[in-house]
């Protein structure tokens, strides 16, 4: 099996490449130095020349707030570029694993979203472009996996855990949103699942997060500071009080039960994942200091 990973310098792409190396699977981790996603011809030439059996498409426009002002660019990177990659995969008969997001759903009721739910109503531009990308993949290909995940944290990128740890060093009080509910996902754990998936032909939509209780960003922050032994007071605020440019869904709860039904292992508990990540974070910071 020969695998091409896009966005290999991002959190998930980085973790996927490390796991492919660990499993001795032939692969190439592509970045913008190899091809620009919005240069469709360059993208096609690179992928066709490499001729992978599988493309794991992790690259995306993820600046959720800035996307409200850069709608055209966000659509081009997330939707049009993904459609192009799906067309290329069809041309070379490659599997495509597309990494999507909880933001495709919007709010709805308070129940966890099922993997095959079509009740999608994104509340921001980022979510809309990712949903449109999902539809193009489904329309073009038969050999596809669409993986919706949430609250990703990992090495080699910005994430909520890193932000909390940096802010917590210099602040004794932080305001964190308490009315957006979901589950964190450790990129390393998700990467192992994605590689298990591409070894199969169990195509379709899946939700994938770490297991454990659903929590708010406020509760997640409290657990980060507890495990990191930071003495920080966390104040609960509503999304309306916090006032970001782009709306966020209040219900980001993803039902992951389809994983076991398809024979895949669920991810470990998110508190355990956080503990493992903090050990790596601490080691990396000691190494760099």
PDB file of C-alpha atoms in Angstrom:
ATOM      1  CA  UNK A   1       0.000   0.000   0.000  1.00  0.00           C
ATOM      2  CA  UNK A   2       1.250   3.437  -0.986  1.00  0.00           C
ATOM      3  CA  UNK A   3      -0.224   6.456   0.831  1.00  0.00           C
ATOM      4  CA  UNK A   4      -0.165  10.188   0.098  1.00  0.00           C
ATOM      5  CA  UNK A   5      -0.939  12.504   3.026  1.00  0.00           C
ATOM      6  CA  UNK A   6      -1.857  16.136   2.366  1.00  0.00           C
ATOM      7  CA  UNK A   7      -1.241  18.743   5.028  1.00  0.00           C
ATOM      8  CA  UNK A   8       1.531  16.712   6.610  1.00  0.00           C
ATOM      9  CA  UNK A   9       2.828  19.729   8.535  1.00  0.00           C
ATOM     10  CA  UNK A  10      -0.489  20.167  10.359  1.00  0.00           C
ATOM     11  CA  UNK A  11      -1.490  18.455  13.596  1.00  0.00           C
ATOM     12  CA  UNK A  12      -3.300  15.483  12.103  1.00  0.00           C
ATOM     13  CA  UNK A  13      -1.189  15.113   8.982  1.00  0.00           C
ATOM     14  CA  UNK A  14       1.939  15.127  11.118  1.00  0.00           C
ATOM     15  CA  UNK A  15       0.521  12.397  13.362  1.00  0.00           C
ATOM     16  CA  UNK A  16      -0.592  10.313  10.371  1.00  0.00           C
ATOM     17  CA  UNK A  17       2.881  10.458   8.816  1.00  0.00           C
ATOM     18  CA  UNK A  18       4.485   9.408  12.123  1.00  0.00           C
ATOM     19  CA  UNK A  19       2.128   6.429  12.378  1.00  0.00           C
ATOM     20  CA  UNK A  20       2.758   5.414   8.763  1.00  0.00           C
ATOM     21  CA  UNK A  21       6.490   5.494   9.500  1.00  0.00           C
ATOM     22  CA  UNK A  22       5.943   3.406  12.627  1.00  0.00           C
ATOM     23  CA  UNK A  23       4.027   0.790  10.641  1.00  0.00           C
ATOM     24  CA  UNK A  24       6.549   0.806   7.774  1.00  0.00           C
ATOM     25  CA  UNK A  25       3.887   1.751   5.214  1.00  0.00           C
ATOM     26  CA  UNK A  26       5.165   3.432   2.062  1.00  0.00           C
ATOM     27  CA  UNK A  27       4.022   7.047   2.104  1.00  0.00           C
ATOM     28  CA  UNK A  28       4.699  10.657   1.234  1.00  0.00           C
ATOM     29  CA  UNK A  29       3.755  13.587   3.451  1.00  0.00           C
ATOM     30  CA  UNK A  30       2.941  16.513   1.166  1.00  0.00           C
ATOM     31  CA  UNK A  31       2.972  20.211   2.069  1.00  0.00           C
ATOM     32  CA  UNK A  32       2.482  23.430   0.090  1.00  0.00           C
ATOM     33  CA  UNK A  33       6.137  23.126  -0.950  1.00  0.00           C
ATOM     34  CA  UNK A  34       5.099  20.105  -3.023  1.00  0.00           C
ATOM     35  CA  UNK A  35       1.915  21.597  -4.505  1.00  0.00           C
ATOM     36  CA  UNK A  36      -0.604  24.305  -3.748  1.00  0.00           C
ATOM     37  CA  UNK A  37      -4.082  22.814  -3.358  1.00  0.00           C
ATOM     38  CA  UNK A  38      -5.671  25.663  -5.314  1.00  0.00           C
ATOM     39  CA  UNK A  39      -3.341  25.025  -8.249  1.00  0.00           C
ATOM     40  CA  UNK A  40      -5.408  22.162  -9.597  1.00  0.00           C
ATOM     41  CA  UNK A  41      -3.027  21.202 -12.404  1.00  0.00           C
ATOM     42  CA  UNK A  42       0.007  21.098 -10.107  1.00  0.00           C
ATOM     43  CA  UNK A  43      -1.979  19.016  -7.620  1.00  0.00           C
ATOM     44  CA  UNK A  44      -3.018  16.557 -10.311  1.00  0.00           C
ATOM     45  CA  UNK A  45       0.489  16.258 -11.719  1.00  0.00           C
ATOM     46  CA  UNK A  46       1.998  15.520  -8.310  1.00  0.00           C
ATOM     47  CA  UNK A  47      -0.619  12.936  -7.318  1.00  0.00           C
ATOM     48  CA  UNK A  48      -0.659  11.198 -10.697  1.00  0.00           C
ATOM     49  CA  UNK A  49       3.155  11.065 -10.740  1.00  0.00           C
ATOM     50  CA  UNK A  50       3.225   9.568  -7.234  1.00  0.00           C
ATOM     51  CA  UNK A  51       0.328   7.185  -7.980  1.00  0.00           C
ATOM     52  CA  UNK A  52      -0.799   6.407  -4.424  1.00  0.00           C
ATOM     53  CA  UNK A  53      -3.262   3.667  -3.553  1.00  0.00           C
ATOM     54  CA  UNK A  54      -4.742   5.952  -0.888  1.00  0.00           C
ATOM     55  CA  UNK A  55      -4.921   9.705  -0.348  1.00  0.00           C
ATOM     56  CA  UNK A  56      -5.474  10.888   3.236  1.00  0.00           C
ATOM     57  CA  UNK A  57      -6.627  14.458   2.773  1.00  0.00           C
ATOM     58  CA  UNK A  58      -5.840  16.385   5.980  1.00  0.00           C
ATOM     59  CA  UNK A  59      -5.017  19.776   4.447  1.00  0.00           C
ATOM     60  CA  UNK A  60      -7.692  22.438   4.860  1.00  0.00           C
ATOM     61  CA  UNK A  61      -8.453  26.089   5.488  1.00  0.00           C
ATOM     62  CA  UNK A  62      -9.143  26.020   9.249  1.00  0.00           C
ATOM     63  CA  UNK A  63      -9.106  29.684  10.319  1.00  0.00           C
ATOM     64  CA  UNK A  64     -12.770  29.619  11.350  1.00  0.00           C
ATOM     65  CA  UNK A  65     -13.146  33.308  12.199  1.00  0.00           C
ATOM     66  CA  UNK A  66     -11.070  34.650   9.321  1.00  0.00           C
ATOM     67  CA  UNK A  67     -13.115  32.517   6.931  1.00  0.00           C
ATOM     68  CA  UNK A  68     -16.074  34.848   7.467  1.00  0.00           C
ATOM     69  CA  UNK A  69     -14.062  37.555   5.661  1.00  0.00           C
ATOM     70  CA  UNK A  70     -12.243  35.206   3.280  1.00  0.00           C
ATOM     71  CA  UNK A  71     -15.193  33.170   2.082  1.00  0.00           C
ATOM     72  CA  UNK A  72     -13.900  32.768  -1.459  1.00  0.00           C
ATOM     73  CA  UNK A  73     -10.515  31.449  -0.371  1.00  0.00           C
ATOM     74  CA  UNK A  74     -12.055  29.149   2.233  1.00  0.00           C
ATOM     75  CA  UNK A  75     -14.420  27.701  -0.375  1.00  0.00           C
ATOM     76  CA  UNK A  76     -11.587  27.301  -2.882  1.00  0.00           C
ATOM     77  CA  UNK A  77      -9.303  25.438  -0.455  1.00  0.00           C
ATOM     78  CA  UNK A  78     -11.878  23.334   1.373  1.00  0.00           C
ATOM     79  CA  UNK A  79     -14.446  22.598  -1.326  1.00  0.00           C
ATOM     80  CA  UNK A  80     -13.039  23.115  -4.807  1.00  0.00           C
ATOM     81  CA  UNK A  81      -9.606  21.660  -4.015  1.00  0.00           C
ATOM     82  CA  UNK A  82     -11.209  18.615  -2.384  1.00  0.00           C
ATOM     83  CA  UNK A  83     -13.400  18.098  -5.441  1.00  0.00           C
ATOM     84  CA  UNK A  84     -10.248  18.209  -7.563  1.00  0.00           C
ATOM     85  CA  UNK A  85      -8.535  15.605  -5.374  1.00  0.00           C
ATOM     86  CA  UNK A  86     -11.626  13.376  -5.538  1.00  0.00           C
ATOM     87  CA  UNK A  87     -11.555  13.622  -9.346  1.00  0.00           C
ATOM     88  CA  UNK A  88      -7.877  12.653  -9.357  1.00  0.00           C
ATOM     89  CA  UNK A  89      -8.511   9.697  -7.038  1.00  0.00           C
ATOM     90  CA  UNK A  90     -11.226   8.483  -9.395  1.00  0.00           C
ATOM     91  CA  UNK A  91      -8.851   8.832 -12.332  1.00  0.00           C
ATOM     92  CA  UNK A  92      -6.120   6.710 -10.691  1.00  0.00           C
ATOM     93  CA  UNK A  93      -8.534   4.394  -8.823  1.00  0.00           C
ATOM     94  CA  UNK A  94      -7.263   5.432  -5.385  1.00  0.00           C
ATOM     95  CA  UNK A  95      -9.137   5.407  -2.106  1.00  0.00           C
ATOM     96  CA  UNK A  96      -9.765   8.812  -0.532  1.00  0.00           C
ATOM     97  CA  UNK A  97     -10.013   9.470   3.186  1.00  0.00           C
ATOM     98  CA  UNK A  98     -11.378  12.957   3.760  1.00  0.00           C
ATOM     99  CA  UNK A  99     -11.107  14.528   7.209  1.00  0.00           C
ATOM    100  CA  UNK A 100     -14.145  16.651   8.036  1.00  0.00           C
ATOM    101  CA  UNK A 101     -15.539  18.338  11.118  1.00  0.00           C
ATOM    102  CA  UNK A 102     -18.332  18.512  13.688  1.00  0.00           C
ATOM    103  CA  UNK A 103     -19.017  22.007  12.314  1.00  0.00           C
ATOM    104  CA  UNK A 104     -20.962  20.519   9.401  1.00  0.00           C
ATOM    105  CA  UNK A 105     -23.898  19.831  11.719  1.00  0.00           C
ATOM    106  CA  UNK A 106     -24.828  23.117  13.363  1.00  0.00           C
ATOM    107  CA  UNK A 107     -27.054  22.886  16.444  1.00  0.00           C
ATOM    108  CA  UNK A 108     -30.258  20.874  16.008  1.00  0.00           C
ATOM    109  CA  UNK A 109     -31.432  19.176  19.204  1.00  0.00           C
ATOM    110  CA  UNK A 110     -29.147  18.141  22.045  1.00  0.00           C
ATOM    111  CA  UNK A 111     -28.641  14.509  20.976  1.00  0.00           C
ATOM    112  CA  UNK A 112     -25.252  13.272  19.720  1.00  0.00           C
ATOM    113  CA  UNK A 113     -25.006  13.373  15.938  1.00  0.00           C
ATOM    114  CA  UNK A 114     -25.013   9.978  14.221  1.00  0.00           C
ATOM    115  CA  UNK A 115     -22.296   9.292  11.664  1.00  0.00           C
ATOM    116  CA  UNK A 116     -24.762   8.920   8.790  1.00  0.00           C
ATOM    117  CA  UNK A 117     -26.958  11.853   9.789  1.00  0.00           C
ATOM    118  CA  UNK A 118     -27.886  14.155   6.916  1.00  0.00           C
ATOM    119  CA  UNK A 119     -29.398  16.793   9.227  1.00  0.00           C
ATOM    120  CA  UNK A 120     -26.578  19.202   8.484  1.00  0.00           C
ATOM    121  CA  UNK A 121     -27.032  22.939   8.926  1.00  0.00           C
ATOM    122  CA  UNK A 122     -23.644  24.609   9.473  1.00  0.00           C
ATOM    123  CA  UNK A 123     -23.643  27.937  11.313  1.00  0.00           C
ATOM    124  CA  UNK A 124     -20.413  29.325   9.805  1.00  0.00           C
ATOM    125  CA  UNK A 125     -18.579  29.518   6.485  1.00  0.00           C
ATOM    126  CA  UNK A 126     -15.941  26.996   7.497  1.00  0.00           C
ATOM    127  CA  UNK A 127     -18.600  24.387   8.267  1.00  0.00           C
ATOM    128  CA  UNK A 128     -20.446  25.121   5.028  1.00  0.00           C
ATOM    129  CA  UNK A 129     -17.328  24.625   2.904  1.00  0.00           C
ATOM    130  CA  UNK A 130     -16.486  21.351   4.646  1.00  0.00           C
ATOM    131  CA  UNK A 131     -20.039  20.080   4.138  1.00  0.00           C
ATOM    132  CA  UNK A 132     -19.926  20.929   0.446  1.00  0.00           C
ATOM    133  CA  UNK A 133     -16.617  19.089   0.212  1.00  0.00           C
ATOM    134  CA  UNK A 134     -18.188  16.008   1.795  1.00  0.00           C
ATOM    135  CA  UNK A 135     -20.931  16.068  -0.818  1.00  0.00           C
ATOM    136  CA  UNK A 136     -18.452  16.291  -3.704  1.00  0.00           C
ATOM    137  CA  UNK A 137     -16.470  13.322  -2.365  1.00  0.00           C
ATOM    138  CA  UNK A 138     -19.634  11.248  -1.988  1.00  0.00           C
ATOM    139  CA  UNK A 139     -20.877  12.204  -5.465  1.00  0.00           C
ATOM    140  CA  UNK A 140     -17.606  11.479  -7.260  1.00  0.00           C
ATOM    141  CA  UNK A 141     -16.262   8.382  -5.524  1.00  0.00           C
ATOM    142  CA  UNK A 142     -17.326   4.966  -4.334  1.00  0.00           C
ATOM    143  CA  UNK A 143     -14.065   4.273  -2.496  1.00  0.00           C
ATOM    144  CA  UNK A 144     -14.140   6.971   0.180  1.00  0.00           C
ATOM    145  CA  UNK A 145     -14.070   7.477   3.922  1.00  0.00           C
ATOM    146  CA  UNK A 146     -15.422  10.716   5.371  1.00  0.00           C
ATOM    147  CA  UNK A 147     -14.322  11.179   8.974  1.00  0.00           C
ATOM    148  CA  UNK A 148     -15.933  13.860  11.099  1.00  0.00           C
ATOM    149  CA  UNK A 149     -13.919  14.768  14.170  1.00  0.00           C
ATOM    150  CA  UNK A 150     -13.885  17.551  16.759  1.00  0.00           C
ATOM    151  CA  UNK A 151     -11.697  19.584  19.080  1.00  0.00           C
ATOM    152  CA  UNK A 152      -8.435  18.261  17.694  1.00  0.00           C
ATOM    153  CA  UNK A 153      -5.169  18.640  19.586  1.00  0.00           C
ATOM    154  CA  UNK A 154      -1.730  17.307  18.778  1.00  0.00           C
ATOM    155  CA  UNK A 155       1.871  18.117  18.039  1.00  0.00           C
ATOM    156  CA  UNK A 156       3.004  20.505  15.328  1.00  0.00           C
ATOM    157  CA  UNK A 157       0.203  23.036  15.375  1.00  0.00           C
ATOM    158  CA  UNK A 158      -1.963  25.421  17.337  1.00  0.00           C
ATOM    159  CA  UNK A 159      -4.750  23.969  19.447  1.00  0.00           C
ATOM    160  CA  UNK A 160      -6.858  24.650  22.513  1.00  0.00           C
ATOM    161  CA  UNK A 161      -4.587  22.705  24.884  1.00  0.00           C
ATOM    162  CA  UNK A 162      -1.477  24.630  23.850  1.00  0.00           C
ATOM    163  CA  UNK A 163      -3.354  27.929  24.059  1.00  0.00           C
ATOM    164  CA  UNK A 164      -4.580  27.176  27.583  1.00  0.00           C
ATOM    165  CA  UNK A 165      -1.112  26.180  28.738  1.00  0.00           C
ATOM    166  CA  UNK A 166       0.457  29.342  27.313  1.00  0.00           C
ATOM    167  CA  UNK A 167      -2.232  31.617  28.746  1.00  0.00           C
ATOM    168  CA  UNK A 168      -2.203  29.772  32.058  1.00  0.00           C
ATOM    169  CA  UNK A 169       1.459  30.601  32.624  1.00  0.00           C
ATOM    170  CA  UNK A 170       0.752  34.326  32.810  1.00  0.00           C
ATOM    171  CA  UNK A 171      -2.918  34.537  33.813  1.00  0.00           C
ATOM    172  CA  UNK A 172      -4.627  33.675  37.052  1.00  0.00           C
ATOM    173  CA  UNK A 173      -8.125  34.032  35.596  1.00  0.00           C
ATOM    174  CA  UNK A 174      -9.445  33.048  32.161  1.00  0.00           C
ATOM    175  CA  UNK A 175     -12.906  33.313  30.583  1.00  0.00           C
ATOM    176  CA  UNK A 176     -13.933  30.116  28.766  1.00  0.00           C
ATOM    177  CA  UNK A 177     -17.163  29.241  26.953  1.00  0.00           C
ATOM    178  CA  UNK A 178     -19.490  26.841  28.774  1.00  0.00           C
ATOM    179  CA  UNK A 179     -22.327  26.318  26.270  1.00  0.00           C
ATOM    180  CA  UNK A 180     -20.539  24.500  23.436  1.00  0.00           C
ATOM    181  CA  UNK A 181     -20.473  20.763  24.146  1.00  0.00           C
ATOM    182  CA  UNK A 182     -18.359  18.084  22.492  1.00  0.00           C
ATOM    183  CA  UNK A 183     -15.385  15.777  22.979  1.00  0.00           C
ATOM    184  CA  UNK A 184     -11.660  16.366  22.428  1.00  0.00           C
ATOM    185  CA  UNK A 185      -9.672  14.314  19.925  1.00  0.00           C
ATOM    186  CA  UNK A 186      -5.969  13.515  20.181  1.00  0.00           C
ATOM    187  CA  UNK A 187      -4.397  13.553  16.725  1.00  0.00           C
ATOM    188  CA  UNK A 188      -2.133  10.584  17.526  1.00  0.00           C
ATOM    189  CA  UNK A 189      -5.094   8.377  18.482  1.00  0.00           C
ATOM    190  CA  UNK A 190      -7.104   9.472  15.454  1.00  0.00           C
ATOM    191  CA  UNK A 191      -4.166   8.836  13.120  1.00  0.00           C
ATOM    192  CA  UNK A 192      -3.983   5.186  14.180  1.00  0.00           C
ATOM    193  CA  UNK A 193      -7.690   4.771  13.467  1.00  0.00           C
ATOM    194  CA  UNK A 194      -7.397   6.371  10.024  1.00  0.00           C
ATOM    195  CA  UNK A 195      -4.633   3.977   9.041  1.00  0.00           C
ATOM    196  CA  UNK A 196      -6.689   1.029  10.276  1.00  0.00           C
ATOM    197  CA  UNK A 197      -9.527   2.276   8.072  1.00  0.00           C
ATOM    198  CA  UNK A 198      -7.571   2.620   4.856  1.00  0.00           C
ATOM    199  CA  UNK A 199      -6.484  -1.020   5.120  1.00  0.00           C
ATOM    200  CA  UNK A 200     -10.157  -1.961   4.642  1.00  0.00           C
ATOM    201  CA  UNK A 201     -12.982  -1.370   2.188  1.00  0.00           C
ATOM    202  CA  UNK A 202     -15.485  -0.364   4.874  1.00  0.00           C
ATOM    203  CA  UNK A 203     -16.280   2.894   3.127  1.00  0.00           C
ATOM    204  CA  UNK A 204     -18.653   5.619   4.223  1.00  0.00           C
ATOM    205  CA  UNK A 205     -19.172   8.267   6.885  1.00  0.00           C
ATOM    206  CA  UNK A 206     -17.760   7.928  10.394  1.00  0.00           C
ATOM    207  CA  UNK A 207     -17.541  10.064  13.515  1.00  0.00           C
ATOM    208  CA  UNK A 208     -14.265   9.777  15.402  1.00  0.00           C
ATOM    209  CA  UNK A 209     -13.337  11.443  18.691  1.00  0.00           C
ATOM    210  CA  UNK A 210     -11.759  10.224  21.872  1.00  0.00           C
ATOM    211  CA  UNK A 211     -14.261   8.495  24.149  1.00  0.00           C
ATOM    212  CA  UNK A 212     -15.429   9.635  27.588  1.00  0.00           C
ATOM    213  CA  UNK A 213     -17.970  12.163  28.745  1.00  0.00           C
ATOM    214  CA  UNK A 214     -19.114  15.051  26.594  1.00  0.00           C
ATOM    215  CA  UNK A 215     -17.816  18.308  28.042  1.00  0.00           C
ATOM    216  CA  UNK A 216     -17.858  22.057  27.461  1.00  0.00           C
ATOM    217  CA  UNK A 217     -14.760  24.032  26.538  1.00  0.00           C
ATOM    218  CA  UNK A 218     -14.883  25.319  30.134  1.00  0.00           C
ATOM    219  CA  UNK A 219     -14.754  21.772  31.523  1.00  0.00           C
ATOM    220  CA  UNK A 220     -11.997  20.830  29.096  1.00  0.00           C
ATOM    221  CA  UNK A 221      -9.946  23.845  30.223  1.00  0.00           C
ATOM    222  CA  UNK A 222     -10.448  22.922  33.885  1.00  0.00           C
ATOM    223  CA  UNK A 223      -9.150  19.394  33.187  1.00  0.00           C
ATOM    224  CA  UNK A 224      -6.121  20.763  31.321  1.00  0.00           C
ATOM    225  CA  UNK A 225      -5.154  22.966  34.263  1.00  0.00           C
ATOM    226  CA  UNK A 226      -5.821  20.174  36.740  1.00  0.00           C
ATOM    227  CA  UNK A 227      -3.570  17.705  34.920  1.00  0.00           C
ATOM    228  CA  UNK A 228      -0.890  20.337  34.260  1.00  0.00           C
ATOM    229  CA  UNK A 229      -0.986  21.504  37.922  1.00  0.00           C
ATOM    230  CA  UNK A 230      -1.703  25.101  36.938  1.00  0.00           C
ATOM    231  CA  UNK A 231      -3.376  27.334  39.500  1.00  0.00           C
ATOM    232  CA  UNK A 232      -5.806  29.166  37.226  1.00  0.00           C
ATOM    233  CA  UNK A 233      -9.344  30.295  37.985  1.00  0.00           C
ATOM    234  CA  UNK A 234     -11.601  29.535  35.019  1.00  0.00           C
ATOM    235  CA  UNK A 235     -14.675  31.721  34.650  1.00  0.00           C
ATOM    236  CA  UNK A 236     -17.669  30.364  32.720  1.00  0.00           C
ATOM    237  CA  UNK A 237     -19.106  32.590  29.967  1.00  0.00           C
ATOM    238  CA  UNK A 238     -21.646  32.055  27.197  1.00  0.00           C
ATOM    239  CA  UNK A 239     -20.823  32.076  23.496  1.00  0.00           C
ATOM    240  CA  UNK A 240     -22.727  35.338  23.194  1.00  0.00           C
ATOM    241  CA  UNK A 241     -20.609  36.927  25.913  1.00  0.00           C
ATOM    242  CA  UNK A 242     -17.370  35.655  24.350  1.00  0.00           C
ATOM    243  CA  UNK A 243     -18.220  37.164  20.941  1.00  0.00           C
ATOM    244  CA  UNK A 244     -16.113  35.595  18.204  1.00  0.00           C
ATOM    245  CA  UNK A 245     -16.598  36.602  14.578  1.00  0.00           C
ATOM    246  CA  UNK A 246     -17.896  33.194  13.458  1.00  0.00           C
ATOM    247  CA  UNK A 247     -20.715  31.388  15.218  1.00  0.00           C
ATOM    248  CA  UNK A 248     -19.909  27.978  16.708  1.00  0.00           C
ATOM    249  CA  UNK A 249     -22.399  25.119  17.140  1.00  0.00           C
ATOM    250  CA  UNK A 250     -23.571  24.551  20.686  1.00  0.00           C
ATOM    251  CA  UNK A 251     -23.993  20.832  20.009  1.00  0.00           C
ATOM    252  CA  UNK A 252     -20.752  19.253  18.799  1.00  0.00           C
ATOM    253  CA  UNK A 253     -21.509  15.872  20.338  1.00  0.00           C
ATOM    254  CA  UNK A 254     -20.532  13.138  17.872  1.00  0.00           C
ATOM    255  CA  UNK A 255     -21.864   9.594  18.244  1.00  0.00           C
ATOM    256  CA  UNK A 256     -18.973   7.216  17.532  1.00  0.00           C
ATOM    257  CA  UNK A 257     -20.896   3.929  17.813  1.00  0.00           C
ATOM    258  CA  UNK A 258     -20.576   3.175  14.092  1.00  0.00           C
ATOM    259  CA  UNK A 259     -16.855   2.540  14.570  1.00  0.00           C
ATOM    260  CA  UNK A 260     -17.400  -0.596  16.648  1.00  0.00           C
ATOM    261  CA  UNK A 261     -20.220  -1.746  14.406  1.00  0.00           C
ATOM    262  CA  UNK A 262     -17.790  -1.646  11.490  1.00  0.00           C
ATOM    263  CA  UNK A 263     -15.129  -3.522  13.453  1.00  0.00           C
ATOM    264  CA  UNK A 264     -12.878  -0.589  14.322  1.00  0.00           C
ATOM    265  CA  UNK A 265     -11.569   0.146  17.790  1.00  0.00           C
ATOM    266  CA  UNK A 266     -12.917   3.251  19.466  1.00  0.00           C
ATOM    267  CA  UNK A 267     -10.375   5.809  20.606  1.00  0.00           C
ATOM    268  CA  UNK A 268      -9.261   5.889  24.275  1.00  0.00           C
ATOM    269  CA  UNK A 269     -10.850   8.171  26.856  1.00  0.00           C
ATOM    270  CA  UNK A 270     -10.031  11.842  26.179  1.00  0.00           C
ATOM    271  CA  UNK A 271      -8.706  12.412  29.714  1.00  0.00           C
ATOM    272  CA  UNK A 272      -6.184   9.624  29.171  1.00  0.00           C
ATOM    273  CA  UNK A 273      -5.304  11.110  25.777  1.00  0.00           C
ATOM    274  CA  UNK A 274      -4.775  14.518  27.368  1.00  0.00           C
ATOM    275  CA  UNK A 275      -2.455  12.994  29.974  1.00  0.00           C
ATOM    276  CA  UNK A 276      -0.330  11.372  27.259  1.00  0.00           C
ATOM    277  CA  UNK A 277      -0.236  14.581  25.225  1.00  0.00           C
ATOM    278  CA  UNK A 278       0.808  16.706  28.216  1.00  0.00           C
ATOM    279  CA  UNK A 279       3.769  14.376  28.807  1.00  0.00           C
ATOM    280  CA  UNK A 280       4.921  14.958  25.211  1.00  0.00           C
ATOM    281  CA  UNK A 281       4.224  18.705  25.462  1.00  0.00           C
ATOM    282  CA  UNK A 282       6.287  18.956  28.656  1.00  0.00           C
ATOM    283  CA  UNK A 283       9.152  16.952  27.141  1.00  0.00           C
ATOM    284  CA  UNK A 284       9.183  19.080  23.968  1.00  0.00           C
ATOM    285  CA  UNK A 285       9.245  22.294  25.967  1.00  0.00           C
ATOM    286  CA  UNK A 286      12.053  21.047  28.191  1.00  0.00           C
ATOM    287  CA  UNK A 287      14.002  20.034  25.081  1.00  0.00           C
ATOM    288  CA  UNK A 288      13.526  23.466  23.455  1.00  0.00           C
ATOM    289  CA  UNK A 289      14.360  25.483  26.595  1.00  0.00           C
TER     290      UNK A 289
END
